PDB file of C-alpha atoms in Angstrom:
ATOM      1  CA  UNK A   1       3.285 -10.893   6.454  1.00 83.00           C
ATOM      2  CA  UNK A   2       6.358 -10.297   4.274  1.00 87.00           C
ATOM      3  CA  UNK A   3       6.741  -6.726   2.891  1.00 90.00           C
ATOM      4  CA  UNK A   4       8.446  -5.481  -0.056  1.00 90.00           C
ATOM      5  CA  UNK A   5       8.580  -1.799  -1.682  1.00 91.00           C
ATOM      6  CA  UNK A   6       8.487  -0.623  -5.239  1.00 89.00           C
ATOM      7  CA  UNK A   7      10.999   2.244  -6.103  1.00 92.00           C
ATOM      8  CA  UNK A   8       8.039   4.669  -6.448  1.00 89.00           C
ATOM      9  CA  UNK A   9       6.976   3.968  -2.801  1.00 90.00           C
ATOM     10  CA  UNK A  10      10.555   4.213  -1.460  1.00 93.00           C
ATOM     11  CA  UNK A  11      10.989   7.566  -3.333  1.00 93.00           C
ATOM     12  CA  UNK A  12       7.756   8.895  -1.852  1.00 90.00           C
ATOM     13  CA  UNK A  13       8.593   7.868   1.627  1.00 92.00           C
ATOM     14  CA  UNK A  14      12.127   9.542   1.426  1.00 94.00           C
ATOM     15  CA  UNK A  15      10.341  12.858   0.862  1.00 91.00           C
ATOM     16  CA  UNK A  16       8.401  12.621   4.096  1.00 88.00           C
ATOM     17  CA  UNK A  17       9.130  13.870   7.538  1.00 87.00           C
ATOM     18  CA  UNK A  18       7.677  14.358  10.928  1.00 89.00           C
ATOM     19  CA  UNK A  19       4.364  12.772  12.041  1.00 89.00           C
ATOM     20  CA  UNK A  20       3.599  11.707   8.407  1.00 88.00           C
ATOM     21  CA  UNK A  21       6.707   9.670   8.309  1.00 92.00           C
ATOM     22  CA  UNK A  22       6.193   8.107  11.707  1.00 92.00           C
ATOM     23  CA  UNK A  23       2.512   7.243  10.535  1.00 90.00           C
ATOM     24  CA  UNK A  24       3.839   5.465   7.513  1.00 91.00           C
ATOM     25  CA  UNK A  25       6.338   3.556   9.617  1.00 93.00           C
ATOM     26  CA  UNK A  26       3.730   2.633  12.076  1.00 92.00           C
ATOM     27  CA  UNK A  27       1.474   1.346   9.228  1.00 91.00           C
ATOM     28  CA  UNK A  28       4.383  -0.823   7.736  1.00 91.00           C
ATOM     29  CA  UNK A  29       4.976  -2.255  11.074  1.00 94.00           C
ATOM     30  CA  UNK A  30       1.260  -3.088  11.493  1.00 93.00           C
ATOM     31  CA  UNK A  31       1.212  -4.706   8.088  1.00 90.00           C
ATOM     32  CA  UNK A  32       4.176  -6.764   9.053  1.00 91.00           C
ATOM     33  CA  UNK A  33       2.583  -8.090  12.211  1.00 93.00           C
ATOM     34  CA  UNK A  34      -0.831  -8.671  10.496  1.00 90.00           C
ATOM     35  CA  UNK A  35      -1.880 -12.161  10.105  1.00 87.00           C
ATOM     36  CA  UNK A  36      -4.540 -11.308   7.527  1.00 85.00           C
ATOM     37  CA  UNK A  37      -5.593  -8.228   5.432  1.00 84.00           C
ATOM     38  CA  UNK A  38      -8.460  -7.678   7.816  1.00 88.00           C
ATOM     39  CA  UNK A  39      -6.088  -7.153  10.703  1.00 89.00           C
ATOM     40  CA  UNK A  40      -4.788  -3.927   8.958  1.00 89.00           C
ATOM     41  CA  UNK A  41      -6.334  -0.637  10.138  1.00 89.00           C
ATOM     42  CA  UNK A  42      -8.078   1.552   7.458  1.00 87.00           C
ATOM     43  CA  UNK A  43      -7.300  -1.159   4.737  1.00 88.00           C
ATOM     44  CA  UNK A  44      -9.792  -1.535   1.906  1.00 88.00           C
ATOM     45  CA  UNK A  45      -9.975  -3.582  -1.266  1.00 87.00           C
ATOM     46  CA  UNK A  46     -10.210  -1.526  -4.324  1.00 86.00           C
ATOM     47  CA  UNK A  47     -13.360  -2.322  -6.344  1.00 90.00           C
ATOM     48  CA  UNK A  48     -12.601  -3.627  -9.819  1.00 88.00           C
ATOM     49  CA  UNK A  49      -9.318  -5.120  -8.823  1.00 86.00           C
ATOM     50  CA  UNK A  50      -8.384  -8.663  -7.628  1.00 85.00           C
ATOM     51  CA  UNK A  51      -5.250  -8.027  -5.561  1.00 85.00           C
ATOM     52  CA  UNK A  52      -5.039  -4.213  -5.136  1.00 86.00           C
ATOM     53  CA  UNK A  53      -5.639  -2.610  -1.662  1.00 88.00           C
ATOM     54  CA  UNK A  54      -5.313   0.700  -0.104  1.00 88.00           C
ATOM     55  CA  UNK A  55      -4.348   1.970   3.264  1.00 89.00           C
ATOM     56  CA  UNK A  56      -5.342   5.494   4.537  1.00 87.00           C
ATOM     57  CA  UNK A  57      -2.444   7.252   6.353  1.00 86.00           C
ATOM     58  CA  UNK A  58      -3.876  10.743   7.179  1.00 84.00           C
ATOM     59  CA  UNK A  59      -4.308  12.540   3.836  1.00 82.00           C
ATOM     60  CA  UNK A  60      -2.214   9.892   2.058  1.00 82.00           C
ATOM     61  CA  UNK A  61      -3.134   6.680   0.439  1.00 85.00           C
ATOM     62  CA  UNK A  62      -0.687   3.787   0.287  1.00 82.00           C
ATOM     63  CA  UNK A  63      -1.618   1.248  -2.551  1.00 82.00           C
ATOM     64  CA  UNK A  64      -0.349  -2.272  -2.386  1.00 77.00           C
ATOM     65  CA  UNK A  65      -0.504  -5.552  -4.257  1.00 70.00           C
ATOM     66  CA  UNK A  66      -1.188  -8.531  -2.127  1.00 65.00           C
ATOM     67  CA  UNK A  67       0.280 -11.829  -3.261  1.00 58.00           C
ATOM     68  CA  UNK A  68      -0.139 -15.186  -1.599  1.00 51.00           C
ATOM     69  CA  UNK A  69       2.863 -17.365  -2.088  1.00 46.00           C
ATOM     70  CA  UNK A  70       3.086 -21.017  -0.985  1.00 44.00           C
ATOM     71  CA  UNK A  71       5.647 -20.057   1.644  1.00 53.00           C
ATOM     72  CA  UNK A  72       3.567 -17.166   3.078  1.00 67.00           C
ATOM     73  CA  UNK A  73       1.835 -13.891   2.460  1.00 81.00           C
ATOM     74  CA  UNK A  74       3.668 -11.040   0.716  1.00 85.00           C
ATOM     75  CA  UNK A  75       2.527  -7.341   0.568  1.00 88.00           C
ATOM     76  CA  UNK A  76       4.157  -5.268  -2.046  1.00 88.00           C
ATOM     77  CA  UNK A  77       3.612  -1.613  -1.449  1.00 89.00           C
ATOM     78  CA  UNK A  78       3.495   0.025  -4.867  1.00 87.00           C
ATOM     79  CA  UNK A  79       2.494   3.838  -4.478  1.00 87.00           C
ATOM     80  CA  UNK A  80       2.244   6.229  -1.780  1.00 88.00           C
ATOM     81  CA  UNK A  81       0.287   9.314  -2.958  1.00 86.00           C
ATOM     82  CA  UNK A  82      -1.875  12.152  -1.704  1.00 84.00           C
ATOM     83  CA  UNK A  83      -5.524  11.621  -1.500  1.00 80.00           C
ATOM     84  CA  UNK A  84      -6.142  13.999  -4.372  1.00 82.00           C
ATOM     85  CA  UNK A  85      -3.766  11.901  -6.644  1.00 82.00           C
ATOM     86  CA  UNK A  86      -4.806   8.550  -5.305  1.00 81.00           C
ATOM     87  CA  UNK A  87      -7.623   7.870  -7.898  1.00 79.00           C
ATOM     88  CA  UNK A  88      -5.898   9.643 -10.815  1.00 83.00           C
ATOM     89  CA  UNK A  89      -6.285   7.892 -14.187  1.00 87.00           C
ATOM     90  CA  UNK A  90      -2.605   7.195 -14.559  1.00 86.00           C
ATOM     91  CA  UNK A  91      -2.197   5.544 -11.184  1.00 84.00           C
ATOM     92  CA  UNK A  92      -5.367   3.385 -11.735  1.00 85.00           C
ATOM     93  CA  UNK A  93      -4.084   2.207 -15.147  1.00 88.00           C
ATOM     94  CA  UNK A  94      -0.589   1.312 -13.598  1.00 85.00           C
ATOM     95  CA  UNK A  95      -2.455  -0.548 -10.884  1.00 85.00           C
ATOM     96  CA  UNK A  96      -4.600  -2.472 -13.393  1.00 86.00           C
ATOM     97  CA  UNK A  97      -1.407  -3.564 -15.167  1.00 87.00           C
ATOM     98  CA  UNK A  98      -0.101  -4.835 -11.813  1.00 83.00           C
ATOM     99  CA  UNK A  99      -3.234  -6.563 -11.007  1.00 82.00           C
ATOM    100  CA  UNK A 100      -3.279  -8.814 -14.048  1.00 72.00           C
TER     101      UNK A 100
END
């Protein structure tokens, strides 16, 4: 799959180090190599959304928007937030805007 990153996601990744950073890199590689969404470990579709998924990376949650283009599949990583922030009302509202 093709992978793109939002500014918010890139900024969050730059703050990481050590094992957590390696886990995020490993997940991104796994997404790039996946042929379908089902091939991605710990990936779940968020209920109430059409094209928004989350991937669990330790205590972090990476939210992404999955678009299917005629040329191929594209995953756009939007947010990387802690589990406690993952389902915050502000994040969910922003994801709903992206999903429409």
